[in-house]
Amino acid sequence: MVRSNHVSEAVALQARVDRIAEGAALMTDTTFERTFIDGLADTVTNHTLEKLLYENFSALGVPTHTEEELAFADSLSKTYNGADYLPGIGCDYDAEYSARVKTLRNENGGAMNEFLLPLYQGEAFKPGSTDVGDVSWQCPTAQIHVAAWPNGCPGHSWQNVSCDKTAIGHKAAVHAGKVLCAAAIDLLNGPEILEEAKAEFLRRTEEGYTCPIPAGAVPTVPD
């Protein structure tokens, strides 16, 4: 896997890695086979849509949980020692923002973050792999995060999976839908907001989209 901050840089880096493999094969009189699995672009932010989503999130508030749900989340948090990167701590690229989030958690948090984080509009929030990035190069795109997992548990863990089919996960999904729908209504009633979002999108994507998937790539099918 090759990663970089921007898809165009990742594609160039991949070409360099391929040349390194070719050189190593020549030096050792061996051959190698390159198999493409997938490729994803970086996400283009859109401050206009982010602000709109945040306004609706603020108006709707955040999901609340029963004592039983909070006790379940707390029991999951206690199964992990916190030795890994943990979600829900703010932004990886802004120490001041993360400190504000930590203060909010200490004052209002528990097993679940039942408060709205401050609006963040930096150019990067968290690293990860998602095809939302490719979509964001085609049209104005913004995202929200709703607490669906307990504090103190890492991503891609059984603790988080354990919450997904509970009322905690269901409340998060429904609430996210409410925020998105409310923002969509605002866009339908306020075409000037959409025009502003489109103008920002065109400015941010002026360099053009670099597709990370090579022309001859075909989907891999497991045996």
PDB file of C-alpha atoms in Angstrom:
ATOM      1  CA  MET A   1       0.000   0.000   0.000  1.00  0.00           C
ATOM      2  CA  VAL A   2       1.246   3.458  -0.936  1.00  0.00           C
ATOM      3  CA  ARG A   3      -0.206   6.530   0.740  1.00  0.00           C
ATOM      4  CA  SER A   4       0.277  10.273   0.452  1.00  0.00           C
ATOM      5  CA  ASN A   5      -1.614  13.450   1.317  1.00  0.00           C
ATOM      6  CA  HIS A   6      -2.870  13.873  -2.254  1.00  0.00           C
ATOM      7  CA  VAL A   7      -3.815  11.299  -4.883  1.00  0.00           C
ATOM      8  CA  SER A   8      -1.534  12.790  -7.541  1.00  0.00           C
ATOM      9  CA  GLU A   9       1.416  12.408  -5.154  1.00  0.00           C
ATOM     10  CA  ALA A  10       0.397   8.829  -4.326  1.00  0.00           C
ATOM     11  CA  VAL A  11       0.264   7.881  -8.025  1.00  0.00           C
ATOM     12  CA  ALA A  12       3.744   9.349  -8.577  1.00  0.00           C
ATOM     13  CA  LEU A  13       5.050   7.563  -5.483  1.00  0.00           C
ATOM     14  CA  GLN A  14       3.560   4.269  -6.676  1.00  0.00           C
ATOM     15  CA  ALA A  15       5.438   4.622  -9.963  1.00  0.00           C
ATOM     16  CA  ARG A  16       8.658   5.104  -7.997  1.00  0.00           C
ATOM     17  CA  VAL A  17       7.973   2.022  -5.876  1.00  0.00           C
ATOM     18  CA  ASP A  18       7.385   0.043  -9.082  1.00  0.00           C
ATOM     19  CA  ARG A  19      10.763   1.160 -10.427  1.00  0.00           C
ATOM     20  CA  ILE A  20      12.416   0.148  -7.159  1.00  0.00           C
ATOM     21  CA  ALA A  21      10.877  -3.319  -7.510  1.00  0.00           C
ATOM     22  CA  GLU A  22      12.116  -3.523 -11.109  1.00  0.00           C
ATOM     23  CA  GLY A  23      15.610  -2.549  -9.979  1.00  0.00           C
ATOM     24  CA  ALA A  24      15.605  -5.119  -7.183  1.00  0.00           C
ATOM     25  CA  ALA A  25      14.496  -7.796  -9.637  1.00  0.00           C
ATOM     26  CA  LEU A  26      17.330  -6.907 -12.021  1.00  0.00           C
ATOM     27  CA  MET A  27      19.897  -7.000  -9.213  1.00  0.00           C
ATOM     28  CA  THR A  28      18.764 -10.423  -8.014  1.00  0.00           C
ATOM     29  CA  ASP A  29      18.014 -11.883 -11.452  1.00  0.00           C
ATOM     30  CA  THR A  30      14.421 -12.528 -10.433  1.00  0.00           C
ATOM     31  CA  THR A  31      10.998 -11.438 -11.628  1.00  0.00           C
ATOM     32  CA  PHE A  32       8.060  -9.862  -9.855  1.00  0.00           C
ATOM     33  CA  GLU A  33       4.373  -9.488 -10.568  1.00  0.00           C
ATOM     34  CA  ARG A  34       2.431  -6.315  -9.816  1.00  0.00           C
ATOM     35  CA  THR A  35      -1.220  -6.787  -8.818  1.00  0.00           C
ATOM     36  CA  PHE A  36      -3.442  -3.740  -8.431  1.00  0.00           C
ATOM     37  CA  ILE A  37      -6.105  -4.077  -5.722  1.00  0.00           C
ATOM     38  CA  ASP A  38      -7.622  -0.645  -5.227  1.00  0.00           C
ATOM     39  CA  GLY A  39      -6.936   3.077  -5.179  1.00  0.00           C
ATOM     40  CA  LEU A  40      -8.608   6.008  -3.451  1.00  0.00           C
ATOM     41  CA  ALA A  41      -8.296   9.774  -3.767  1.00  0.00           C
ATOM     42  CA  ASP A  42      -7.910  12.361  -1.038  1.00  0.00           C
ATOM     43  CA  THR A  43     -11.040  14.194   0.102  1.00  0.00           C
ATOM     44  CA  VAL A  44     -11.627  17.745  -1.131  1.00  0.00           C
ATOM     45  CA  THR A  45     -13.132  19.822   1.659  1.00  0.00           C
ATOM     46  CA  ASN A  46     -15.984  22.261   1.123  1.00  0.00           C
ATOM     47  CA  HIS A  47     -16.331  24.870   3.850  1.00  0.00           C
ATOM     48  CA  THR A  48     -19.679  26.100   2.551  1.00  0.00           C
ATOM     49  CA  LEU A  49     -21.324  22.696   2.959  1.00  0.00           C
ATOM     50  CA  GLU A  50     -19.486  22.013   6.219  1.00  0.00           C
ATOM     51  CA  LYS A  51     -20.882  25.204   7.736  1.00  0.00           C
ATOM     52  CA  LEU A  52     -24.392  24.315   6.553  1.00  0.00           C
ATOM     53  CA  LEU A  53     -24.184  20.821   8.037  1.00  0.00           C
ATOM     54  CA  TYR A  54     -22.858  22.190  11.307  1.00  0.00           C
ATOM     55  CA  GLU A  55     -25.686  24.721  11.580  1.00  0.00           C
ATOM     56  CA  ASN A  56     -28.230  21.925  11.183  1.00  0.00           C
ATOM     57  CA  PHE A  57     -26.330  19.678  13.592  1.00  0.00           C
ATOM     58  CA  SER A  58     -26.377  22.483  16.163  1.00  0.00           C
ATOM     59  CA  ALA A  59     -30.119  22.968  15.694  1.00  0.00           C
ATOM     60  CA  LEU A  60     -30.901  19.253  16.027  1.00  0.00           C
ATOM     61  CA  GLY A  61     -28.496  18.569  18.871  1.00  0.00           C
ATOM     62  CA  VAL A  62     -26.841  15.192  19.417  1.00  0.00           C
ATOM     63  CA  PRO A  63     -28.236  11.737  20.234  1.00  0.00           C
ATOM     64  CA  THR A  64     -28.864  10.989  23.902  1.00  0.00           C
ATOM     65  CA  HIS A  65     -28.599   7.596  25.539  1.00  0.00           C
ATOM     66  CA  THR A  66     -30.271   5.676  28.326  1.00  0.00           C
ATOM     67  CA  GLU A  67     -28.416   4.666  31.470  1.00  0.00           C
ATOM     68  CA  GLU A  68     -28.420   1.095  30.188  1.00  0.00           C
ATOM     69  CA  GLU A  69     -26.843   2.142  26.881  1.00  0.00           C
ATOM     70  CA  LEU A  70     -24.193   4.225  28.627  1.00  0.00           C
ATOM     71  CA  ALA A  71     -23.392   1.341  30.975  1.00  0.00           C
ATOM     72  CA  PHE A  72     -22.956  -0.965  27.969  1.00  0.00           C
ATOM     73  CA  ALA A  73     -20.657   1.552  26.258  1.00  0.00           C
ATOM     74  CA  ASP A  74     -18.661   1.989  29.458  1.00  0.00           C
ATOM     75  CA  SER A  75     -18.233  -1.770  29.810  1.00  0.00           C
ATOM     76  CA  LEU A  76     -16.770  -1.870  26.303  1.00  0.00           C
ATOM     77  CA  SER A  77     -14.411   1.036  27.017  1.00  0.00           C
ATOM     78  CA  LYS A  78     -13.008  -0.823  30.011  1.00  0.00           C
ATOM     79  CA  THR A  79     -11.963  -3.787  27.846  1.00  0.00           C
ATOM     80  CA  TYR A  80      -9.282  -1.761  26.066  1.00  0.00           C
ATOM     81  CA  ASN A  81      -6.116  -0.366  27.609  1.00  0.00           C
ATOM     82  CA  GLY A  82      -5.855   2.635  25.296  1.00  0.00           C
ATOM     83  CA  ALA A  83      -2.431   1.696  23.965  1.00  0.00           C
ATOM     84  CA  ASP A  84      -3.421   2.458  20.369  1.00  0.00           C
ATOM     85  CA  TYR A  85      -4.712   5.441  18.412  1.00  0.00           C
ATOM     86  CA  LEU A  86      -8.205   6.283  19.646  1.00  0.00           C
ATOM     87  CA  PRO A  87     -11.068   8.053  17.860  1.00  0.00           C
ATOM     88  CA  GLY A  88     -13.094  10.903  19.299  1.00  0.00           C
ATOM     89  CA  ILE A  89     -10.103  13.001  20.370  1.00  0.00           C
ATOM     90  CA  GLY A  90     -10.475  15.784  17.835  1.00  0.00           C
ATOM     91  CA  CYS A  91      -8.154  16.495  14.937  1.00  0.00           C
ATOM     92  CA  ASP A  92      -4.819  14.775  14.371  1.00  0.00           C
ATOM     93  CA  TYR A  93      -3.407  17.892  12.712  1.00  0.00           C
ATOM     94  CA  ASP A  94      -4.467  20.657  15.106  1.00  0.00           C
ATOM     95  CA  ALA A  95      -3.194  20.432  18.686  1.00  0.00           C
ATOM     96  CA  GLU A  96      -5.219  23.446  19.850  1.00  0.00           C
ATOM     97  CA  TYR A  97      -8.459  21.975  18.543  1.00  0.00           C
ATOM     98  CA  SER A  98      -7.707  18.595  20.130  1.00  0.00           C
ATOM     99  CA  ALA A  99      -7.091  20.341  23.453  1.00  0.00           C
ATOM    100  CA  ARG A 100     -10.534  21.992  23.214  1.00  0.00           C
ATOM    101  CA  VAL A 101     -12.124  18.605  22.533  1.00  0.00           C
ATOM    102  CA  LYS A 102     -10.280  17.079  25.490  1.00  0.00           C
ATOM    103  CA  THR A 103     -11.653  19.811  27.754  1.00  0.00           C
ATOM    104  CA  LEU A 104     -15.188  19.152  26.515  1.00  0.00           C
ATOM    105  CA  ARG A 105     -14.779  15.429  27.131  1.00  0.00           C
ATOM    106  CA  ASN A 106     -13.500  16.015  30.656  1.00  0.00           C
ATOM    107  CA  GLU A 107     -16.391  18.365  31.430  1.00  0.00           C
ATOM    108  CA  ASN A 108     -19.265  16.660  29.603  1.00  0.00           C
ATOM    109  CA  GLY A 109     -18.102  13.324  28.307  1.00  0.00           C
ATOM    110  CA  GLY A 110     -18.480   9.820  29.587  1.00  0.00           C
ATOM    111  CA  ALA A 111     -18.737   6.507  27.844  1.00  0.00           C
ATOM    112  CA  MET A 112     -20.212   8.407  24.869  1.00  0.00           C
ATOM    113  CA  ASN A 113     -19.566  11.952  23.652  1.00  0.00           C
ATOM    114  CA  GLU A 114     -22.984  13.538  24.205  1.00  0.00           C
ATOM    115  CA  PHE A 115     -21.917  16.973  23.036  1.00  0.00           C
ATOM    116  CA  LEU A 116     -21.257  18.638  19.699  1.00  0.00           C
ATOM    117  CA  LEU A 117     -17.628  19.222  18.845  1.00  0.00           C
ATOM    118  CA  PRO A 118     -16.654  22.746  17.732  1.00  0.00           C
ATOM    119  CA  LEU A 119     -16.802  23.374  13.999  1.00  0.00           C
ATOM    120  CA  TYR A 120     -13.494  22.418  12.394  1.00  0.00           C
ATOM    121  CA  GLN A 121     -12.625  23.676   8.918  1.00  0.00           C
ATOM    122  CA  GLY A 122      -8.983  22.793   8.425  1.00  0.00           C
ATOM    123  CA  GLU A 123      -7.729  21.156   5.262  1.00  0.00           C
ATOM    124  CA  ALA A 124      -7.343  17.761   6.944  1.00  0.00           C
ATOM    125  CA  PHE A 125      -9.068  16.154   9.929  1.00  0.00           C
ATOM    126  CA  LYS A 126      -8.220  12.460  10.139  1.00  0.00           C
ATOM    127  CA  PRO A 127      -6.298  10.036   7.934  1.00  0.00           C
ATOM    128  CA  GLY A 128      -8.121   7.117   6.401  1.00  0.00           C
ATOM    129  CA  SER A 129      -9.174   5.423   3.190  1.00  0.00           C
ATOM    130  CA  THR A 130     -12.590   6.127   1.682  1.00  0.00           C
ATOM    131  CA  ASP A 131     -14.075   6.437  -1.791  1.00  0.00           C
ATOM    132  CA  VAL A 132     -15.811   9.576  -0.558  1.00  0.00           C
ATOM    133  CA  GLY A 133     -12.544  11.182  -1.622  1.00  0.00           C
ATOM    134  CA  ASP A 134     -13.128  10.245  -5.260  1.00  0.00           C
ATOM    135  CA  VAL A 135     -16.696  11.556  -5.073  1.00  0.00           C
ATOM    136  CA  SER A 136     -15.434  14.857  -3.650  1.00  0.00           C
ATOM    137  CA  TRP A 137     -13.450  15.443  -6.851  1.00  0.00           C
ATOM    138  CA  GLN A 138     -16.669  15.145  -8.890  1.00  0.00           C
ATOM    139  CA  CYS A 139     -19.071  17.326  -6.883  1.00  0.00           C
ATOM    140  CA  PRO A 140     -19.158  19.455  -3.704  1.00  0.00           C
ATOM    141  CA  THR A 141     -18.888  17.097  -0.733  1.00  0.00           C
ATOM    142  CA  ALA A 142     -18.939  17.372   3.057  1.00  0.00           C
ATOM    143  CA  GLN A 143     -19.164  14.876   5.904  1.00  0.00           C
ATOM    144  CA  ILE A 144     -20.360  14.679   9.496  1.00  0.00           C
ATOM    145  CA  HIS A 145     -19.400  12.415  12.376  1.00  0.00           C
ATOM    146  CA  VAL A 146     -21.978  11.101  14.837  1.00  0.00           C
ATOM    147  CA  ALA A 147     -20.907   9.180  17.947  1.00  0.00           C
ATOM    148  CA  ALA A 148     -21.799   5.540  17.375  1.00  0.00           C
ATOM    149  CA  TRP A 149     -19.009   3.893  19.358  1.00  0.00           C
ATOM    150  CA  PRO A 150     -17.785   4.248  22.942  1.00  0.00           C
ATOM    151  CA  ASN A 151     -14.868   6.408  23.988  1.00  0.00           C
ATOM    152  CA  GLY A 152     -11.588   4.655  24.531  1.00  0.00           C
ATOM    153  CA  CYS A 153     -11.969   2.001  21.822  1.00  0.00           C
ATOM    154  CA  PRO A 154      -9.946   1.905  18.583  1.00  0.00           C
ATOM    155  CA  GLY A 155     -11.400   1.828  15.095  1.00  0.00           C
ATOM    156  CA  HIS A 156     -11.940  -1.516  13.363  1.00  0.00           C
ATOM    157  CA  SER A 157     -12.359  -3.251  16.732  1.00  0.00           C
ATOM    158  CA  TRP A 158     -14.832  -5.802  18.061  1.00  0.00           C
ATOM    159  CA  GLN A 159     -15.854  -3.253  20.680  1.00  0.00           C
ATOM    160  CA  ASN A 160     -17.095  -0.882  17.987  1.00  0.00           C
ATOM    161  CA  VAL A 161     -18.766  -3.663  16.019  1.00  0.00           C
ATOM    162  CA  SER A 162     -20.601  -4.618  19.201  1.00  0.00           C
ATOM    163  CA  CYS A 163     -22.294  -1.198  19.208  1.00  0.00           C
ATOM    164  CA  ASP A 164     -23.332  -1.140  15.565  1.00  0.00           C
ATOM    165  CA  LYS A 165     -26.429  -3.335  15.961  1.00  0.00           C
ATOM    166  CA  THR A 166     -27.524  -1.791  19.256  1.00  0.00           C
ATOM    167  CA  ALA A 167     -29.695   1.244  19.926  1.00  0.00           C
ATOM    168  CA  ILE A 168     -26.475   3.279  20.149  1.00  0.00           C
ATOM    169  CA  GLY A 169     -25.588   2.576  16.533  1.00  0.00           C
ATOM    170  CA  HIS A 170     -29.184   2.950  15.344  1.00  0.00           C
ATOM    171  CA  LYS A 171     -29.588   6.326  17.039  1.00  0.00           C
ATOM    172  CA  ALA A 172     -26.387   7.569  15.405  1.00  0.00           C
ATOM    173  CA  ALA A 173     -27.484   6.462  11.927  1.00  0.00           C
ATOM    174  CA  VAL A 174     -30.952   7.999  12.271  1.00  0.00           C
ATOM    175  CA  HIS A 175     -29.554  11.247  13.637  1.00  0.00           C
ATOM    176  CA  ALA A 176     -27.023  11.514  10.819  1.00  0.00           C
ATOM    177  CA  GLY A 177     -29.890  11.090   8.371  1.00  0.00           C
ATOM    178  CA  LYS A 178     -31.813  13.917  10.044  1.00  0.00           C
ATOM    179  CA  VAL A 179     -28.862  16.295   9.778  1.00  0.00           C
ATOM    180  CA  LEU A 180     -28.254  15.424   6.127  1.00  0.00           C
ATOM    181  CA  CYS A 181     -31.939  15.766   5.236  1.00  0.00           C
ATOM    182  CA  ALA A 182     -32.218  19.130   6.977  1.00  0.00           C
ATOM    183  CA  ALA A 183     -29.166  20.390   5.085  1.00  0.00           C
ATOM    184  CA  ALA A 184     -30.616  19.115   1.799  1.00  0.00           C
ATOM    185  CA  ILE A 185     -33.830  21.056   2.464  1.00  0.00           C
ATOM    186  CA  ASP A 186     -31.777  24.206   3.055  1.00  0.00           C
ATOM    187  CA  LEU A 187     -30.012  23.692  -0.274  1.00  0.00           C
ATOM    188  CA  LEU A 188     -33.320  23.223  -2.082  1.00  0.00           C
ATOM    189  CA  ASN A 189     -34.716  26.377  -0.507  1.00  0.00           C
ATOM    190  CA  GLY A 190     -31.487  28.359  -0.849  1.00  0.00           C
ATOM    191  CA  PRO A 191     -29.941  27.864  -4.292  1.00  0.00           C
ATOM    192  CA  GLU A 192     -27.432  30.615  -3.516  1.00  0.00           C
ATOM    193  CA  ILE A 193     -25.823  28.309  -0.933  1.00  0.00           C
ATOM    194  CA  LEU A 194     -25.444  25.598  -3.545  1.00  0.00           C
ATOM    195  CA  GLU A 195     -23.923  28.070  -5.996  1.00  0.00           C
ATOM    196  CA  GLU A 196     -21.423  29.131  -3.343  1.00  0.00           C
ATOM    197  CA  ALA A 197     -20.551  25.483  -2.674  1.00  0.00           C
ATOM    198  CA  LYS A 198     -20.098  24.857  -6.403  1.00  0.00           C
ATOM    199  CA  ALA A 199     -17.840  27.898  -6.793  1.00  0.00           C
ATOM    200  CA  GLU A 200     -15.684  26.721  -3.892  1.00  0.00           C
ATOM    201  CA  PHE A 201     -15.561  23.223  -5.392  1.00  0.00           C
ATOM    202  CA  LEU A 202     -14.304  24.580  -8.720  1.00  0.00           C
ATOM    203  CA  ARG A 203     -11.571  26.582  -6.970  1.00  0.00           C
ATOM    204  CA  ARG A 204     -10.379  23.612  -4.953  1.00  0.00           C
ATOM    205  CA  THR A 205     -10.377  21.141  -7.860  1.00  0.00           C
ATOM    206  CA  GLU A 206      -8.755  23.423 -10.411  1.00  0.00           C
ATOM    207  CA  GLU A 207      -5.781  21.068 -10.817  1.00  0.00           C
ATOM    208  CA  GLY A 208      -8.102  18.292 -12.004  1.00  0.00           C
ATOM    209  CA  TYR A 209      -8.821  14.779 -10.769  1.00  0.00           C
ATOM    210  CA  THR A 210      -6.120  12.121 -10.916  1.00  0.00           C
ATOM    211  CA  CYS A 211      -7.717   8.684 -11.000  1.00  0.00           C
ATOM    212  CA  PRO A 212      -5.656   6.238  -8.920  1.00  0.00           C
ATOM    213  CA  ILE A 213      -7.034   3.239 -10.832  1.00  0.00           C
ATOM    214  CA  PRO A 214      -4.889   2.323 -13.864  1.00  0.00           C
ATOM    215  CA  ALA A 215      -6.561   1.933 -17.247  1.00  0.00           C
ATOM    216  CA  GLY A 216      -6.115  -1.836 -17.458  1.00  0.00           C
ATOM    217  CA  ALA A 217      -7.260  -2.660 -13.931  1.00  0.00           C
ATOM    218  CA  VAL A 218      -9.974  -5.267 -13.424  1.00  0.00           C
ATOM    219  CA  PRO A 219     -11.763  -6.211 -10.181  1.00  0.00           C
ATOM    220  CA  THR A 220     -10.169  -9.002  -8.188  1.00  0.00           C
ATOM    221  CA  VAL A 221     -12.423 -11.940  -7.391  1.00  0.00           C
ATOM    222  CA  PRO A 222     -11.583 -14.045  -4.309  1.00  0.00           C
ATOM    223  CA  ASP A 223     -11.065 -17.752  -4.921  1.00  0.00           C
TER     224      ASP A 223
END
